[in-house]
Coordinates of C-alpha atoms in Angstrom, one line a residue:
Chain G
X14 CA 3.3 -101.0 10.9
X15 CA 4.2 -103.7 13.3
X16 CA 2.2 -105.3 16.1
X17 CA 4.5 -103.7 18.7
X18 CA 3.9 -100.2 17.5
X19 CA 0.2 -100.8 17.3
X20 CA 0.1 -102.1 20.8
X21 CA 2.2 -99.2 22.0
X22 CA -0.3 -96.8 20.4
X23 CA -3.2 -98.6 22.0
X24 CA -1.5 -98.5 25.4
X25 CA -0.9 -94.8 25.0
X26 CA -4.5 -94.1 24.1
X27 CA -5.5 -96.3 27.1
X28 CA -3.3 -94.2 29.4
X29 CA -4.7 -90.9 28.1
X30 CA -8.2 -92.2 28.6
X31 CA -7.3 -93.4 32.2
X32 CA -6.0 -89.9 33.0
X33 CA -9.3 -88.4 31.7
X34 CA -11.3 -90.8 33.9
X35 CA -9.3 -90.0 37.0
X36 CA -8.8 -86.3 36.5
X37 CA -12.1 -84.9 35.0
X38 CA -15.1 -84.0 37.2
X39 CA -17.9 -83.8 34.7
X40 CA -19.8 -87.1 34.3
X41 CA -19.9 -86.9 30.5
X42 CA -16.2 -86.1 30.3
X43 CA -15.5 -89.2 32.3
X44 CA -17.8 -91.2 30.0
X45 CA -16.0 -89.9 26.9
X46 CA -12.6 -90.8 28.4
X47 CA -14.0 -94.3 29.2
X48 CA -15.0 -94.6 25.5
X49 CA -11.4 -93.8 24.6
X50 CA -10.2 -96.6 26.8
X51 CA -12.7 -99.1 25.3
X52 CA -11.6 -98.1 21.9
X53 CA -7.9 -98.6 22.7
X54 CA -8.6 -102.1 24.0
X55 CA -10.5 -103.0 20.8
X56 CA -7.5 -101.7 18.8
X57 CA -5.1 -103.9 20.8
X58 CA -7.3 -107.0 20.3
X59 CA -7.5 -106.4 16.6
X60 CA -3.7 -105.7 16.4
X61 CA -3.0 -109.1 18.0
X62 CA -5.6 -110.7 15.7
X63 CA -4.0 -109.2 12.7
X64 CA -0.6 -110.3 13.9
X65 CA -1.7 -113.9 14.4
X66 CA -4.1 -114.1 11.5
X67 CA -6.8 -114.9 14.2
X68 CA -10.3 -114.4 12.8
X69 CA -12.0 -114.8 16.1
X70 CA -10.4 -111.5 17.2
X71 CA -12.7 -109.7 14.7
X72 CA -15.8 -111.3 16.4
X73 CA -14.5 -110.4 19.8
X74 CA -14.1 -106.8 18.8
X75 CA -17.6 -106.9 17.2
X76 CA -19.1 -108.1 20.5
X77 CA -17.1 -105.5 22.4
X78 CA -18.4 -102.7 20.3
X79 CA -22.0 -103.8 20.8
X80 CA -21.5 -104.1 24.6
X81 CA -19.9 -100.7 24.7
X82 CA -22.9 -99.1 22.9
X83 CA -25.3 -100.7 25.4
X84 CA -23.1 -99.4 28.2
X85 CA -23.2 -95.9 26.8
X86 CA -27.0 -95.9 26.6
X87 CA -27.4 -97.0 30.2
X88 CA -24.6 -94.6 31.4
X89 CA -26.2 -91.6 29.7
X90 CA -29.6 -92.4 31.0
X91 CA -28.1 -92.6 34.5
X92 CA -26.5 -89.2 33.8
X93 CA -29.9 -87.7 32.8
X94 CA -31.4 -89.1 36.0
X95 CA -28.7 -87.7 38.2
X96 CA -29.0 -84.4 36.5
X97 CA -32.7 -84.3 37.0
X98 CA -32.8 -85.5 40.6
X99 CA -29.6 -84.2 42.1
X100 CA -29.2 -81.2 39.9
X101 CA -25.5 -81.9 39.4
X102 CA -23.2 -83.1 36.6
X103 CA -20.1 -83.3 38.8
X104 CA -19.0 -86.8 39.7
X105 CA -17.8 -85.6 43.1
X106 CA -21.4 -84.7 44.2
X107 CA -22.7 -88.1 43.3
X108 CA -21.5 -89.7 46.5
X109 CA -24.7 -91.2 48.0
X110 CA -23.2 -94.7 48.0
X111 CA -20.1 -93.6 49.8
X112 CA -19.8 -95.5 53.1
Chain S
X1 CA 0.8 -101.2 4.5
X2 CA 3.2 -98.3 4.6
X3 CA 4.8 -96.9 7.6
X4 CA 3.9 -93.4 6.7
X5 CA 0.2 -94.1 6.8
X6 CA 0.6 -95.7 10.3
X7 CA 2.5 -92.7 11.7
X8 CA -0.1 -90.3 10.3
X9 CA -2.9 -92.3 11.8
X10 CA -1.1 -92.7 15.1
X11 CA -0.4 -89.0 15.4
X12 CA -4.0 -88.2 14.5
X13 CA -5.3 -90.7 17.1
X14 CA -3.1 -89.4 19.8
X15 CA -4.1 -85.8 19.1
X16 CA -7.8 -86.6 19.1
X17 CA -7.4 -88.5 22.4
X18 CA -5.6 -85.6 24.0
X19 CA -8.4 -83.3 22.7
X20 CA -11.0 -85.5 24.3
X21 CA -9.3 -85.4 27.7
X22 CA -8.1 -81.8 27.7
X23 CA -10.8 -79.7 26.0
X24 CA -13.0 -77.6 28.2
X25 CA -16.1 -77.6 26.1
X26 CA -17.8 -81.0 26.2
X27 CA -19.1 -80.6 22.7
X28 CA -15.6 -80.2 21.5
X29 CA -14.6 -83.2 23.5
X30 CA -17.4 -85.2 21.9
X31 CA -16.2 -84.2 18.4
X32 CA -12.6 -85.0 19.3
X33 CA -13.9 -88.5 20.3
X34 CA -15.6 -88.8 16.9
X35 CA -12.2 -88.0 15.3
X36 CA -10.5 -90.6 17.4
X37 CA -13.1 -93.2 16.6
X38 CA -13.0 -92.5 12.8
X39 CA -9.2 -92.7 12.9
X40 CA -9.5 -96.1 14.7
X41 CA -11.9 -97.2 11.9
X42 CA -9.2 -96.2 9.3
X43 CA -6.7 -98.2 11.3
X44 CA -9.0 -101.2 11.2
X45 CA -9.2 -100.8 7.5
X46 CA -5.4 -100.8 7.3
X47 CA -5.5 -104.0 9.5
X48 CA -7.5 -105.7 6.7
X49 CA -10.7 -105.7 8.7
X50 CA -13.2 -103.7 6.6
X51 CA -16.2 -105.2 8.3
X52 CA -15.1 -103.9 11.7
X53 CA -14.3 -100.5 10.2
X54 CA -17.9 -100.3 8.9
X55 CA -19.3 -101.3 12.2
X56 CA -17.1 -98.9 14.0
X57 CA -18.2 -96.0 11.9
X58 CA -21.9 -96.9 11.9
X59 CA -22.5 -98.1 15.4
X60 CA -19.8 -96.7 17.5
X61 CA -19.1 -93.3 16.0
X62 CA -22.7 -92.7 14.8
X63 CA -24.5 -94.2 17.7
X64 CA -22.3 -93.0 20.6
X65 CA -21.8 -89.5 19.3
X66 CA -25.5 -89.0 18.7
X67 CA -26.3 -90.2 22.2
X68 CA -23.7 -88.0 23.9
X69 CA -24.5 -84.9 22.0
X70 CA -28.2 -85.5 22.6
X71 CA -27.6 -85.8 26.4
X72 CA -25.5 -82.6 26.3
X73 CA -28.3 -80.8 24.5
X74 CA -30.9 -82.1 26.9
X75 CA -29.1 -80.9 29.9
X76 CA -27.7 -77.7 28.4
X77 CA -24.4 -78.4 30.1
X78 CA -21.9 -77.5 27.4
X79 CA -19.1 -76.3 29.6
X80 CA -17.2 -77.8 32.4
X81 CA -15.8 -74.9 34.5
X82 CA -14.3 -77.0 37.3
X83 CA -12.8 -79.7 35.2
X84 CA -9.8 -81.0 37.1
X85 CA -9.7 -83.2 40.2
X86 CA -6.1 -83.9 41.3
X87 CA -4.5 -83.9 37.8
X88 CA -1.0 -84.6 38.9
X89 CA -1.5 -87.9 40.8
X90 CA -3.8 -89.0 37.9
X91 CA -1.1 -88.2 35.4
X92 CA 1.5 -90.1 37.5
X93 CA -0.9 -93.1 37.7
X94 CA -1.6 -93.0 34.0
X95 CA 2.1 -92.9 33.1
X96 CA 2.7 -95.8 35.5
X97 CA 0.0 -97.9 33.9
X98 CA 1.5 -97.1 30.5
X99 CA 5.0 -98.1 31.7
X100 CA 3.7 -101.4 33.1
X101 CA 1.8 -102.2 29.9
X102 CA 4.7 -101.3 27.7
X103 CA 7.1 -103.4 29.7
X104 CA 5.2 -106.5 28.6
X105 CA 5.9 -105.7 24.9
X106 CA 9.4 -107.3 24.5
X107 CA 8.0 -110.6 25.8
X108 CA 5.6 -110.9 22.9
X109 CA 5.7 -114.2 21.0
X110 CA 6.5 -113.7 17.3
X111 CA 3.5 -115.0 15.3
X112 CA 3.1 -116.3 11.8
X113 CA 3.3 -114.1 8.8
X114 CA 1.3 -110.9 9.3
X115 CA -2.3 -111.3 8.6
X116 CA -1.6 -114.1 6.2
X117 CA -2.2 -117.2 8.4
X118 CA -5.8 -117.8 7.4
X119 CA -6.1 -115.5 4.4
X120 CA -6.3 -112.3 6.4
X121 CA -9.0 -110.8 8.5
X122 CA -11.2 -109.6 5.7
X123 CA -12.8 -113.0 5.1
X124 CA -16.4 -111.9 5.7
X125 CA -17.9 -115.3 4.9
X126 CA -15.7 -117.1 7.4
X127 CA -16.4 -114.6 10.1
X128 CA -20.2 -115.0 9.4
X129 CA -20.0 -118.8 9.6
X130 CA -18.0 -118.5 12.8
X131 CA -20.5 -116.1 14.3
X132 CA -23.5 -118.3 13.5
X133 CA -22.0 -121.6 14.5
X134 CA -19.3 -121.5 17.2
X135 CA -20.4 -118.1 18.6
X136 CA -24.1 -118.5 18.2
X137 CA -24.9 -118.5 22.0
X138 CA -22.8 -115.4 22.8
X139 CA -24.5 -113.7 19.8
X140 CA -28.0 -114.5 21.1
X141 CA -26.9 -113.5 24.6
X142 CA -25.8 -110.2 23.1
X143 CA -29.2 -109.5 21.7
X144 CA -30.7 -110.2 25.1
X145 CA -28.1 -107.8 26.6
X146 CA -29.0 -105.1 24.1
X147 CA -32.7 -105.5 24.8
X148 CA -32.0 -105.3 28.5
X149 CA -30.0 -102.1 28.0
X150 CA -32.8 -100.5 26.0
X151 CA -35.4 -101.3 28.6
X152 CA -33.0 -100.3 31.4
X153 CA -32.2 -97.0 29.8
X154 CA -35.9 -96.3 29.2
X155 CA -36.8 -97.2 32.8
X156 CA -34.0 -95.2 34.4
X157 CA -34.4 -92.0 32.3
X158 CA -38.3 -92.0 32.4
X159 CA -40.0 -89.1 34.1
X160 CA -42.0 -90.3 37.1
X161 CA -45.2 -88.2 36.9
X162 CA -46.9 -89.7 39.9
X163 CA -43.9 -90.3 42.1
X164 CA -44.3 -89.3 45.7

């Protein structure tokens, strides 16, 4: 296990998540892919921290996880609101802000 | 840390990630995500960070999965019949991003001995002291952020009974 392999793994997961965000239509599917991307970034930070013996990396990942959970809570409540008002779960139909 | 364990975890994480992105049923996607998060927690454990592994399992896997499954049940939207939107350009872009990220790898500076510089990452006491001295202000700000997120989620998702 080397830091290069770990970073490569995290880049791979990031790209898979990016594909999901770009290619899926359902809002929750996009949110799940987004979680995957967050997770890969945390993994990359921790890999570098492990490589450098850098204790602050642990705290940064800790903060990152807490912020992600807050983001999921707000995102899901937005999803529930969109489902109730617009009767849609497809991201393509939520285009009211489009110029 | 054996190489075999890393390859097993890496293969499992990649499979779970592909499952999240490709599965038609959103419940299955959520369970694949749980698998990916648990595998990441095991990787954290292998990277000598047991505190993060515990937080990942408790907060991330438990919290996020509960929220997502709950939202899916609330809206009874288990399946995603029209799931793809221009998958080929998305795949090309994702591969491009991966290539650009991977091209930075050879320029990485070699660091000190792996995980040994300050006695590893599993020093919970040092992490706690850092958290409550140097990172006290971000820590408190985080609590405000979480409070704001709770109130924001409540206000957004509330049913307006007397709305016009």
